[in-house]
Coordinates of C-alpha atoms in Angstrom, one line a residue:
Chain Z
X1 CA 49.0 11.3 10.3
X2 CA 47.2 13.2 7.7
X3 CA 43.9 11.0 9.1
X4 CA 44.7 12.8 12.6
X5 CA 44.7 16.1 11.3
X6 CA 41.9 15.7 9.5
X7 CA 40.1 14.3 12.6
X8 CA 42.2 17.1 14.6
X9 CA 40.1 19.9 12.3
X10 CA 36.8 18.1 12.6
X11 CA 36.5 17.6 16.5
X12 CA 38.7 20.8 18.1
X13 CA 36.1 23.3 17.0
X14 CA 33.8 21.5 18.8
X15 CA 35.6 19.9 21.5
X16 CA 38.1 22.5 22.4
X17 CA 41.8 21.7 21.9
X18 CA 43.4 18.7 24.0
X19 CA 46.0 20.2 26.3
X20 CA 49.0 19.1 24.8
X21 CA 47.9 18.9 20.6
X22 CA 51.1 17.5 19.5
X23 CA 51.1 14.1 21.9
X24 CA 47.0 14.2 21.1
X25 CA 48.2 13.6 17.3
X26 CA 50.6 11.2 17.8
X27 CA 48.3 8.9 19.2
X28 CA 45.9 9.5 17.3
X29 CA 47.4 9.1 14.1
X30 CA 49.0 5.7 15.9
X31 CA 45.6 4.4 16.5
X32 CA 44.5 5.0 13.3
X33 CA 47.5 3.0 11.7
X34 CA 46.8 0.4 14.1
X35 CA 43.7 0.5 13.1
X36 CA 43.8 0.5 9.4
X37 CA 46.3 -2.1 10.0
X38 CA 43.9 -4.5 11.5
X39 CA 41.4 -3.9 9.2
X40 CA 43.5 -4.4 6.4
X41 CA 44.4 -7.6 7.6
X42 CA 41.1 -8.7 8.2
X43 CA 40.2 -7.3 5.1
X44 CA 42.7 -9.6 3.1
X45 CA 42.1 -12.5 5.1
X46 CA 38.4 -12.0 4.4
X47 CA 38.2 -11.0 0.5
X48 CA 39.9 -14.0 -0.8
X49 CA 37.5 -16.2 1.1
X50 CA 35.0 -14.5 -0.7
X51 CA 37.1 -14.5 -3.6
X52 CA 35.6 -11.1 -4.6
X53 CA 38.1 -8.9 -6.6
X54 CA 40.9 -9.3 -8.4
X55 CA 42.4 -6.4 -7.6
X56 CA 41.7 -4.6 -4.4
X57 CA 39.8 -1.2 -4.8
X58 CA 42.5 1.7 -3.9
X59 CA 41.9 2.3 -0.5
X60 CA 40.1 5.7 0.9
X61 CA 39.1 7.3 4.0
X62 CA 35.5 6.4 4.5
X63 CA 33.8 9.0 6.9
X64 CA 32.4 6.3 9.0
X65 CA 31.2 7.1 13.1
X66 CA 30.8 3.4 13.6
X67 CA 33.9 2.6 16.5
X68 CA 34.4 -1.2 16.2
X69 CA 36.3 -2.8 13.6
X70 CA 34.1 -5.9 14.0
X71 CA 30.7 -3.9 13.6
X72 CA 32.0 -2.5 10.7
X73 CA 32.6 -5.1 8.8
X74 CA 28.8 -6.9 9.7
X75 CA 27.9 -3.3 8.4
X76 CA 29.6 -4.0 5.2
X77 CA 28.2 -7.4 4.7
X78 CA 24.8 -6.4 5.0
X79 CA 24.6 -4.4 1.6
X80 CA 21.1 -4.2 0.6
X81 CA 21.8 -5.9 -2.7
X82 CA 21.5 -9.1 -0.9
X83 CA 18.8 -10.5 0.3
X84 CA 18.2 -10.6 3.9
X85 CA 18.8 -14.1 4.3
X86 CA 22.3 -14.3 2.4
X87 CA 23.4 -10.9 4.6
X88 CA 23.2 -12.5 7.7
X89 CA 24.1 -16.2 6.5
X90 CA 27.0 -14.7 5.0
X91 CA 28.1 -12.6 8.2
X92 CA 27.3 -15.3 10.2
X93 CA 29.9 -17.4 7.8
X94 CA 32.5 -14.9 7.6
X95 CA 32.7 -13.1 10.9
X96 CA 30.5 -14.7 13.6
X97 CA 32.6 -17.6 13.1
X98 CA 30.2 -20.0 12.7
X99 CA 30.4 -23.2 10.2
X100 CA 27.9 -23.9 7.6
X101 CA 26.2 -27.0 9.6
X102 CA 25.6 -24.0 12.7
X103 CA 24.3 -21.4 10.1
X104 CA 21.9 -23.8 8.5
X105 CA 21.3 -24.3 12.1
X106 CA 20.4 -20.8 13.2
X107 CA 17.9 -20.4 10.2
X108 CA 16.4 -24.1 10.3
X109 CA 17.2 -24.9 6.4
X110 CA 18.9 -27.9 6.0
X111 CA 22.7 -27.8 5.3
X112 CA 23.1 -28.2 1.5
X113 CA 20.2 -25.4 1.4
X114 CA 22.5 -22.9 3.0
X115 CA 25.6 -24.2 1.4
X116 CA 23.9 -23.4 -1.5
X117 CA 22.3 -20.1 -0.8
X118 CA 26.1 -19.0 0.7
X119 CA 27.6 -19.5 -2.5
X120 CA 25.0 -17.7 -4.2
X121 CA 25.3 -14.2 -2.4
X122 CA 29.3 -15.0 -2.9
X123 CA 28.6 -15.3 -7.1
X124 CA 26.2 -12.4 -6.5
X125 CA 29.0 -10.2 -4.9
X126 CA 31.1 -11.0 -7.4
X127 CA 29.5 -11.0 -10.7
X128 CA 27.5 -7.4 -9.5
X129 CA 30.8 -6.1 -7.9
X130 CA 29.2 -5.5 -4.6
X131 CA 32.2 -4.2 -2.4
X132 CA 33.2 -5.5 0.6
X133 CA 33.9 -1.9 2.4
X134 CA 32.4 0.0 5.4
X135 CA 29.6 1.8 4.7
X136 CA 29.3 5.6 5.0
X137 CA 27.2 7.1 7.7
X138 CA 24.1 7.5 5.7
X139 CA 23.9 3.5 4.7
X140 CA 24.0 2.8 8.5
X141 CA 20.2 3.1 8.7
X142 CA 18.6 1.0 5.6
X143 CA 21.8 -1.4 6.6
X144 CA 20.7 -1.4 10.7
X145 CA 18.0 -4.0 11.0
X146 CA 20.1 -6.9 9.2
X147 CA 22.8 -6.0 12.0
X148 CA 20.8 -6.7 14.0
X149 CA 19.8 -10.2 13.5
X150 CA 23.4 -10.7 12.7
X151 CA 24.1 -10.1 16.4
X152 CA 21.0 -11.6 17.6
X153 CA 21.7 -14.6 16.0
X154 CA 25.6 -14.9 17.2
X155 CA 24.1 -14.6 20.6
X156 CA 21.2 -17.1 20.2
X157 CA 24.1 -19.8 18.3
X158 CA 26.5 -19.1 22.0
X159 CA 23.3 -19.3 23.8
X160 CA 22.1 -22.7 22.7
X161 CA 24.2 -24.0 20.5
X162 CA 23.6 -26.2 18.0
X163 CA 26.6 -28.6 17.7
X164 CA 29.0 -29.2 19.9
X165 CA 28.7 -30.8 24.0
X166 CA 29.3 -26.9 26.0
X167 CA 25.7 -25.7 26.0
X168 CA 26.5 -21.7 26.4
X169 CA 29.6 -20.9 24.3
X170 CA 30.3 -17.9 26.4
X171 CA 32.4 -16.2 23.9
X172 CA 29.6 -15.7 21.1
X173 CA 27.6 -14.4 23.7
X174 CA 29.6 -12.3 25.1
X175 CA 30.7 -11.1 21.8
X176 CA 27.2 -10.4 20.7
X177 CA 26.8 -8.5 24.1
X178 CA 29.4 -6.3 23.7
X179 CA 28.2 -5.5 19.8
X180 CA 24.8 -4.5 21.0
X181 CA 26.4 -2.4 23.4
X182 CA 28.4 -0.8 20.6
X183 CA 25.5 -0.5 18.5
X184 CA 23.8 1.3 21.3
X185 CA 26.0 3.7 21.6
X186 CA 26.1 4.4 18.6
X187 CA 22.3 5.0 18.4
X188 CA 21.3 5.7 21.4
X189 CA 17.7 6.6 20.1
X190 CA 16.5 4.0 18.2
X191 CA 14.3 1.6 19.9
X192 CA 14.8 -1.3 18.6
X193 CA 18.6 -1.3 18.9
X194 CA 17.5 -1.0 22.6
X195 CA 15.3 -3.4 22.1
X196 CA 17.5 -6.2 21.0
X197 CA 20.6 -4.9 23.8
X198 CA 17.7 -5.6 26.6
X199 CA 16.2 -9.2 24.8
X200 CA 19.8 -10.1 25.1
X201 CA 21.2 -9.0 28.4
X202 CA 17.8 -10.8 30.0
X203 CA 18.6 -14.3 28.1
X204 CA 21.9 -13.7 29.4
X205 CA 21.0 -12.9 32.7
X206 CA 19.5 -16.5 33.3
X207 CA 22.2 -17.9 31.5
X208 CA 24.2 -19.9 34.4
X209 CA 20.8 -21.3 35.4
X210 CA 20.2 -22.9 32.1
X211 CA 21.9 -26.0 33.3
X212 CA 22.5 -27.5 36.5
X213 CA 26.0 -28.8 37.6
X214 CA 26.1 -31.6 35.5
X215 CA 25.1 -29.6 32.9
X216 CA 21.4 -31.0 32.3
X217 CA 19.3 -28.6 31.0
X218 CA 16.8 -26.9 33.6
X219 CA 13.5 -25.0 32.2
X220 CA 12.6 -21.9 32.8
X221 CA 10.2 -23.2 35.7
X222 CA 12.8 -24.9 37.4
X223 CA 15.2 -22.8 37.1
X224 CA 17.3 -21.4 41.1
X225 CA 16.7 -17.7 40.5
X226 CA 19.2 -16.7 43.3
X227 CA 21.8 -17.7 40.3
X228 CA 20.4 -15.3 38.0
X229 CA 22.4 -12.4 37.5
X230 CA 20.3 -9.4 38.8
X231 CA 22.1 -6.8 37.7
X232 CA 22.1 -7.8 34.4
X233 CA 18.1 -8.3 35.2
X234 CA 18.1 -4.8 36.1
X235 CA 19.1 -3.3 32.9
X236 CA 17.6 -5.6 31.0
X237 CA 14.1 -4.3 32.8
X238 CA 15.4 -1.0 32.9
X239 CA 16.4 -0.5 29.0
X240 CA 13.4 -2.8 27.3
X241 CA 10.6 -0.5 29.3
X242 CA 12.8 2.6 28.0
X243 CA 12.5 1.3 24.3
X244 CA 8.8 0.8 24.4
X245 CA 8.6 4.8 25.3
X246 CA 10.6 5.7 22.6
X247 CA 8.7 4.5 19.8
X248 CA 5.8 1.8 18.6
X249 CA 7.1 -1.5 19.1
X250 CA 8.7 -3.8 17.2
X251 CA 10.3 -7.0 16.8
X252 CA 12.8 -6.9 19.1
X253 CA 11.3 -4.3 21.8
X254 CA 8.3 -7.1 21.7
X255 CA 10.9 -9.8 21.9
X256 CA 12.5 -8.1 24.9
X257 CA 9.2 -7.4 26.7
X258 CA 8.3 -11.0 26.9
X259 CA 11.8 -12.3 28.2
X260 CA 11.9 -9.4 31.0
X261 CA 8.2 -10.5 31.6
X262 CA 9.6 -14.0 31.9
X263 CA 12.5 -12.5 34.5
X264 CA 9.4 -11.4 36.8
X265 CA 6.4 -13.2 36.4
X266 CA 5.6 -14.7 34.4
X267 CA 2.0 -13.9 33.7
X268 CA 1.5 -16.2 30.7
X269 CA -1.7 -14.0 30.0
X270 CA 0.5 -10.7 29.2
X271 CA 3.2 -12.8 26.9
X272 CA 0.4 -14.8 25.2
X273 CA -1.0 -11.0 24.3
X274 CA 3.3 -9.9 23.5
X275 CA 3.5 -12.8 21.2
X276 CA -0.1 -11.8 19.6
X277 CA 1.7 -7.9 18.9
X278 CA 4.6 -9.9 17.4
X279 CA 2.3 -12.2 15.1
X280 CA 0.6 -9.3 13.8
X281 CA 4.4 -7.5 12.4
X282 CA 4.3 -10.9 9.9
X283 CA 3.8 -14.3 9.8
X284 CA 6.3 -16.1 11.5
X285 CA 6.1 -19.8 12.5
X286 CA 8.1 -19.4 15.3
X287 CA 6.7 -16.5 17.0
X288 CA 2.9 -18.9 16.6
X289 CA 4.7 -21.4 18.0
X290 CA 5.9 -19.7 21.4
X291 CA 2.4 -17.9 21.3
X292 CA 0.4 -21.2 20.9
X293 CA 2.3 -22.2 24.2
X294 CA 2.1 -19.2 26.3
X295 CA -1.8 -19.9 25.1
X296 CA -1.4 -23.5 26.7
X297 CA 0.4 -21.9 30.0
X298 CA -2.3 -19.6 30.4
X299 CA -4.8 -21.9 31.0
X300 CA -5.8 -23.5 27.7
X301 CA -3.9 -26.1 26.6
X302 CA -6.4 -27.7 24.1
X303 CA -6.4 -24.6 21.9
X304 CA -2.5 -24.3 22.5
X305 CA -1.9 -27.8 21.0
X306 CA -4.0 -27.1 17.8
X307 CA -2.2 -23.6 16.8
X308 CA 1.0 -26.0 17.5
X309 CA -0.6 -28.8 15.4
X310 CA -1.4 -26.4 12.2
X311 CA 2.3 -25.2 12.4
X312 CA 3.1 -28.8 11.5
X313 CA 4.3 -28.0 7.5
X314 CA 6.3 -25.2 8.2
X315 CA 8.2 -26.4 11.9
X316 CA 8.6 -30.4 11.4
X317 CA 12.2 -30.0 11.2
X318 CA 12.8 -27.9 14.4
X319 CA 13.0 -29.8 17.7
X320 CA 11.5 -27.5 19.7
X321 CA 8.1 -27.8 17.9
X322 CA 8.3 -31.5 18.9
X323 CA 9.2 -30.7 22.4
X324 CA 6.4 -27.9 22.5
X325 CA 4.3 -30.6 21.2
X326 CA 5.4 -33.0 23.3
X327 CA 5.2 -31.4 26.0
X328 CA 1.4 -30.3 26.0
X329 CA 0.4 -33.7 25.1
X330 CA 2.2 -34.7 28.7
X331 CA 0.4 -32.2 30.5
X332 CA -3.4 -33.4 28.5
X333 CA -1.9 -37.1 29.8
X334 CA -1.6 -38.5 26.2
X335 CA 1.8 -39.9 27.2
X336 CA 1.7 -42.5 23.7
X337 CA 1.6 -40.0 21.2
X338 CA 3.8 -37.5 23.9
X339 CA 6.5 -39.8 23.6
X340 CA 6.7 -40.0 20.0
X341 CA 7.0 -36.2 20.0
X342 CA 10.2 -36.2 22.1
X343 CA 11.5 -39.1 20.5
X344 CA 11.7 -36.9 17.1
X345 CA 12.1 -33.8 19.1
X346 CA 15.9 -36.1 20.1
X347 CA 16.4 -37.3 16.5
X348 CA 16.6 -33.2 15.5
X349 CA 18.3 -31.9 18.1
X350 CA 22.0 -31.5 17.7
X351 CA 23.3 -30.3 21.5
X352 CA 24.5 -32.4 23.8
X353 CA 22.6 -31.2 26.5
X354 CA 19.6 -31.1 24.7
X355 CA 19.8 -34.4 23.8
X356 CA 20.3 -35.4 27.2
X357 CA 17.4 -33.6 28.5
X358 CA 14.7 -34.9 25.7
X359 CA 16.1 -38.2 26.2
X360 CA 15.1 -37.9 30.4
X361 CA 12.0 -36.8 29.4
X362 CA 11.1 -39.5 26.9
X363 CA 12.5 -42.0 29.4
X364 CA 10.2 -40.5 32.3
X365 CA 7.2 -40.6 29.4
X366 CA 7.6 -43.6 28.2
X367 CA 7.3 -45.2 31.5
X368 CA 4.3 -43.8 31.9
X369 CA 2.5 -44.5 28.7
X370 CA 2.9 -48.3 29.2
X371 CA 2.3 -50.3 32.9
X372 CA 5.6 -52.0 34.0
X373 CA 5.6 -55.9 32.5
X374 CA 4.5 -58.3 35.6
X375 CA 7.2 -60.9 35.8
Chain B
X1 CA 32.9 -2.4 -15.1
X2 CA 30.0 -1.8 -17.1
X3 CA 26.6 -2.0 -15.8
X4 CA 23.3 -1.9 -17.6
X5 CA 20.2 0.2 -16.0
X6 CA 16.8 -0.6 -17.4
X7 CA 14.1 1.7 -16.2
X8 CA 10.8 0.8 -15.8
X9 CA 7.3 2.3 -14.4
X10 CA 4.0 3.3 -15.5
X11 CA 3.9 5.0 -19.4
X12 CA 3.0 8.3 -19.4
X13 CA 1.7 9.6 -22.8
X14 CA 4.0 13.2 -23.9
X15 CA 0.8 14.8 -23.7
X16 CA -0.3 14.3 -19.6
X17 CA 2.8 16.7 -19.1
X18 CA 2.1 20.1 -18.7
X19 CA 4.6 22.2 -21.1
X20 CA 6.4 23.3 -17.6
X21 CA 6.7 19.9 -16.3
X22 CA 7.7 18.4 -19.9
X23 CA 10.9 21.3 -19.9
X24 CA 11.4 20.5 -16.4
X25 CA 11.8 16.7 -17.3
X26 CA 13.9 17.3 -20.4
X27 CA 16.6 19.4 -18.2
X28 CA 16.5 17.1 -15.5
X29 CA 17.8 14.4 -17.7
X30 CA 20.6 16.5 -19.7
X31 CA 21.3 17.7 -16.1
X32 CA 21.9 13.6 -15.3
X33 CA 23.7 13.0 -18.5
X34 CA 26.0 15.9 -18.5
X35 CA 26.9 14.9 -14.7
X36 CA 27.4 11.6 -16.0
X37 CA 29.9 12.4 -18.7
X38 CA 31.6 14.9 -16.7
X39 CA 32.2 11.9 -14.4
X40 CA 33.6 10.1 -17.2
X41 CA 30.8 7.3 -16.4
X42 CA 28.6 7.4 -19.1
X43 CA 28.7 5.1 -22.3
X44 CA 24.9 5.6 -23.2
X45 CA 21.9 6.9 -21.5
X46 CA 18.5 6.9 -23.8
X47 CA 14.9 7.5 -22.8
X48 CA 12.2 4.9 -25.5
X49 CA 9.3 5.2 -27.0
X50 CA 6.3 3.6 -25.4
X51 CA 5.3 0.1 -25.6
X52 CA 2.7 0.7 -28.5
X53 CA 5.7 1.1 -30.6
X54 CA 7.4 -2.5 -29.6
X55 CA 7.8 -5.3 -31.8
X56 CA 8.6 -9.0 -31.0
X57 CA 9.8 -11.2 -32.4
X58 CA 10.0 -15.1 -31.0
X59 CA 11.1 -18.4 -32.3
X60 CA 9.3 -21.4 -31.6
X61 CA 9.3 -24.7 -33.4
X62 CA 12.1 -23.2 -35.6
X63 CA 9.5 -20.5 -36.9
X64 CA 10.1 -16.8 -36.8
X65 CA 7.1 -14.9 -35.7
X66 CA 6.9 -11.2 -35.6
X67 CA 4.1 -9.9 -32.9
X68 CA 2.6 -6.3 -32.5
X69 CA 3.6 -5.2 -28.9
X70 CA 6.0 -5.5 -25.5
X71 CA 8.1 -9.2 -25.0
X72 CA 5.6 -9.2 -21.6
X73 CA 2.2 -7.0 -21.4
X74 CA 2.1 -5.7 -17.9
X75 CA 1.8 -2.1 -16.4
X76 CA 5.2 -1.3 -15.8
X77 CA 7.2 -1.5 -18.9
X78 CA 10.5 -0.5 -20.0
X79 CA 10.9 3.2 -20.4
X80 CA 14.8 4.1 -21.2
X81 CA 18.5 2.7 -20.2
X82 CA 21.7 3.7 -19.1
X83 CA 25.1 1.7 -19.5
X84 CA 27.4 3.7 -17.2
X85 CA 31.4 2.5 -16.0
X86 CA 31.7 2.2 -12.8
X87 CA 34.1 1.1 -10.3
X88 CA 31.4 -1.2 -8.3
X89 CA 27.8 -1.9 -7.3
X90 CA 28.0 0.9 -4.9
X91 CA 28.9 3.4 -7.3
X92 CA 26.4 2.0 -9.9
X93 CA 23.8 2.8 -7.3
X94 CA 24.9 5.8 -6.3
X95 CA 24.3 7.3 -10.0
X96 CA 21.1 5.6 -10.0
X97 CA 20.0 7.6 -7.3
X98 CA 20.8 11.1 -9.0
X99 CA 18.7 10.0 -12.1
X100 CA 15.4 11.8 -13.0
X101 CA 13.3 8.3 -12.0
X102 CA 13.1 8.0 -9.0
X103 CA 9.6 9.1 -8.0
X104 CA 6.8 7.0 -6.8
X105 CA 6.3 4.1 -9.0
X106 CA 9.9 4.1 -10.3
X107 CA 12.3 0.5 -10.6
X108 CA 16.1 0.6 -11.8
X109 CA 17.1 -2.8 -12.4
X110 CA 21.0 -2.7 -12.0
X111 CA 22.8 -5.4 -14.1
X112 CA 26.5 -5.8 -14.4
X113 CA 27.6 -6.4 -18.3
X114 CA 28.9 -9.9 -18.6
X115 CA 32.6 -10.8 -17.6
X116 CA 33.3 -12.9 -21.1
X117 CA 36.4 -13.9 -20.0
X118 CA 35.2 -15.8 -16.7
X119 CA 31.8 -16.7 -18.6
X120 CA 33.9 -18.9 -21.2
X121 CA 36.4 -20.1 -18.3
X122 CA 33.4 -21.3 -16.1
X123 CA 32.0 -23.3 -19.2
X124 CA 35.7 -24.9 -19.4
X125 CA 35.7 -26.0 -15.7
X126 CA 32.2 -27.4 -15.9
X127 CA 33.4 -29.5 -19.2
X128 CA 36.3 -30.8 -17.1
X129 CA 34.9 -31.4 -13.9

């Protein structure tokens, strides 16, 4: 109750007093239990798992505008005194729900590498008493860009995920979704939030395409665009040309360009040139990767296949650089050495329906590469 | 817990402050310690002399050797600590925001003073494991 009045003295000078100030108390103050409640809970189902403190820190009101209990507590595991990699692994962990195997997954380490690092940020947080609390207001900014990869990668684990036979686990998805949203709201200003709320709602847009009844996978290419959802399309369009007015780009207003370009086009030309504004905010194998095929779409698939030959040492454990490969050696007729690449492309890939899709095509290839046996 | 703050950054010789900016550097750091003890955080909080006063002293091949100089010659170099009590990271950071370095150039390396008791556990559990 005292919470409400104190909320009560902070919001009726400037919204005017509710009409009846008693009930608007009540309820408020009830909220607030509830909510303390819950986050209390989650708080002490959480910590021990971390096994952080001994004794819990007495609890105070944190002046905090962030409205989801969930974003919250992302918020507090991304304290800067851990290094960008444990922040998200760690969230991911903790409060995306995922398991090690999908974590080490999402970051393309093998497992033991990010049991390993996990259990370093937990000694870190406890031997440097790093506290497990939500931030106040003026941490939200240093704190936001590790958010959001948190949420991008939740979405990108429901979007394609890594273990498992259902291709699109709706629920991290959705959940992501609805924390961009939040996080939108929230700052309504800042580009790159916008950024990452329209990259997301245009994968999800195509999302029931991905895979056809049987659940195959279908490319992009292929792909009945009468069952993408428009409306999410729309926005998508709407909100990542609204972020590039707002400020220079970035990662994730870059990001969003290309997969709204994708929803329209797709002039390979203008993503090739997206992907070449990405490359040039750091290096990043994957980004040279999707640029070295948009080159190879556009027209020059000679040069694409060497930018995705030098990546080699740094990609030789992700599948998608042997399907990339793979794929451009199919299209230059080298169907030996392109069925090779999907054959390892299949040994990394852990989805079902990946699997199932590599393994048509390195059927199809291999048929190809050899002339049938005369009985 | 306690935490240790070493400070480090480019030496400045007493004599590249003007006599203004040397008073205004002196009160800025009784201005930090007295917040600091008010607080009832402060254990110690000490400002060194430069790195031509060092002295090192190593062990190798079971002989002592005693060197002019800094443990490791580079351009930032330790300049002064602070061992403060504090209830967490957080609050350790916050009270190394209000210190007088932090201009341009400036690093506080924020260590937490070792928990004995869970140091000599740990070498129990690795014995029995």
């Amino acid at each position: 109750m005292q919470e409400a009045f104190a909320t009560a003295v902070e919001r009726w000078p400037r919204d005017g007093v509710p009409d009846d100030p008693v009930a608007w108390l009540v309820t408020v103050a009830r909220h607030r239990a509830i909510d303390r409640l819950r986050r209390d809970r989650i708080l002490r189902a959480r910590v021990p798992e971390l096994a952080v403190v001994d004794e819990p820190a007495p609890e105070e009101p944190v002046p905090t505008s962030v409205p989801d209990e969930r974003l919250r507590l992302i918020f507090a595991c991304c304290h800067p005194a851990l290094a960008r990699p444990a922040q998200t692994a760690l969230t991911l962990r903790l409060l995306g729900g995922l398991s090690t195997t999908e974590v080490a997954h999402a970051f393309l380490v093998p497992e033991a590498t990010m049991a390993q690092r996990l259990s370093r940020a937990k000694a870190k947080i406890r031997a440097a008493q790093i506290p497990f609390r939500i931030p106040p207001d003026d941490a939200l900014p240093e704190r936001l860009e590790a958010v959001l990869d948190v949420v991008y990668l939740v979405f990108n684990e429901g979007y394609a995920a890594s273990a498992g036979d259902a291709h699109v686990r709706r629920s991290l998805c959705a959940e992501a979704l609805r924390l961009a949203d939040v996080i939108a709201e929230l700052m309504p200003d800042e580009p790159e939030v916008l950024g990452l709320q329209a990259l997301l709602l245009a994968h999800d847009a195509r999302r029931d395409a991905r895979v056809d009844h049987a659940g195959a996978l279908v490319l992009l290419e292929d792909q009945d665009r009468s069952r993408w959802n428009a409306r999410e399309a729309d926005r998508a369009t709407r909100i990542a040309a609204h972020a590039l007015r707002l400020g220079p780009p970035r990662r994730y207003m870059l990001q969003a360009a290309i997969a709204v370009e994708h929803l329209h086009g797709p002039d390979w030309e203008r993503i090739a040139a997206l992907y070449s504004h990405l490359a040039a905010l750091g290096p990043d194998p994957v980004v040279e990767l999707n640029r070295a095929v948009a080159i190879a779409l556009a027209g020059d698939v000679r040069d694409g296949l060497a930018r995705i030959d030098a990546l080699a040492p740094e990609l030789a454990r992700y599948h998608y650089f042997h399907a990339a490969r793979a794929d451009l050696l199919r299209r230059l007729g080298s169907h030996d050495e392109a069925a090779l690449a999907y054959a390892r492309a299949l040994e990394l890939a852990g989805n079902e329906a990946e699997r199932a899709f590599l393994a048509c095509r390195l059927g199809t290839t291999r048929s190809r590469s050899a002339p049938p046996a005369r009985a | 817990m306690k935490v240790l703050l070493t400070l480090y950054g480019e030496e400045r010789a007493a004599e590249e402050f003007s006599p203004e900016a040397g008073a205004q550097e002196m009160a800025a750091w009784q201005a930090f310690d007295q917040a600091a003890r008010a607080a009832g955080v402060l254990i110690a909080c000490e400002g060194l002399e430069g790195s031509h006063a060092a002295t090192t002293v190593r062990v190798d091949g079971g002989a002592r050797q005693v060197t002019d100089g800094p443990f490791i010659e580079t351009k930032e170099q330790l300049g002064g600590f602070i061992v403060l009590d504090v209830r967490d990271l957080d609050e350790a950071l916050e009270w190394a925001a209000k210190t007088p370095w932090n201009h341009d150039g400036c690093s506080t390396e924020i260590r937490p003073v070792m928990n004995y008791e869970a140091w000599m556990e740990a070498t129990q559990e690795h014995a029995t494991s």
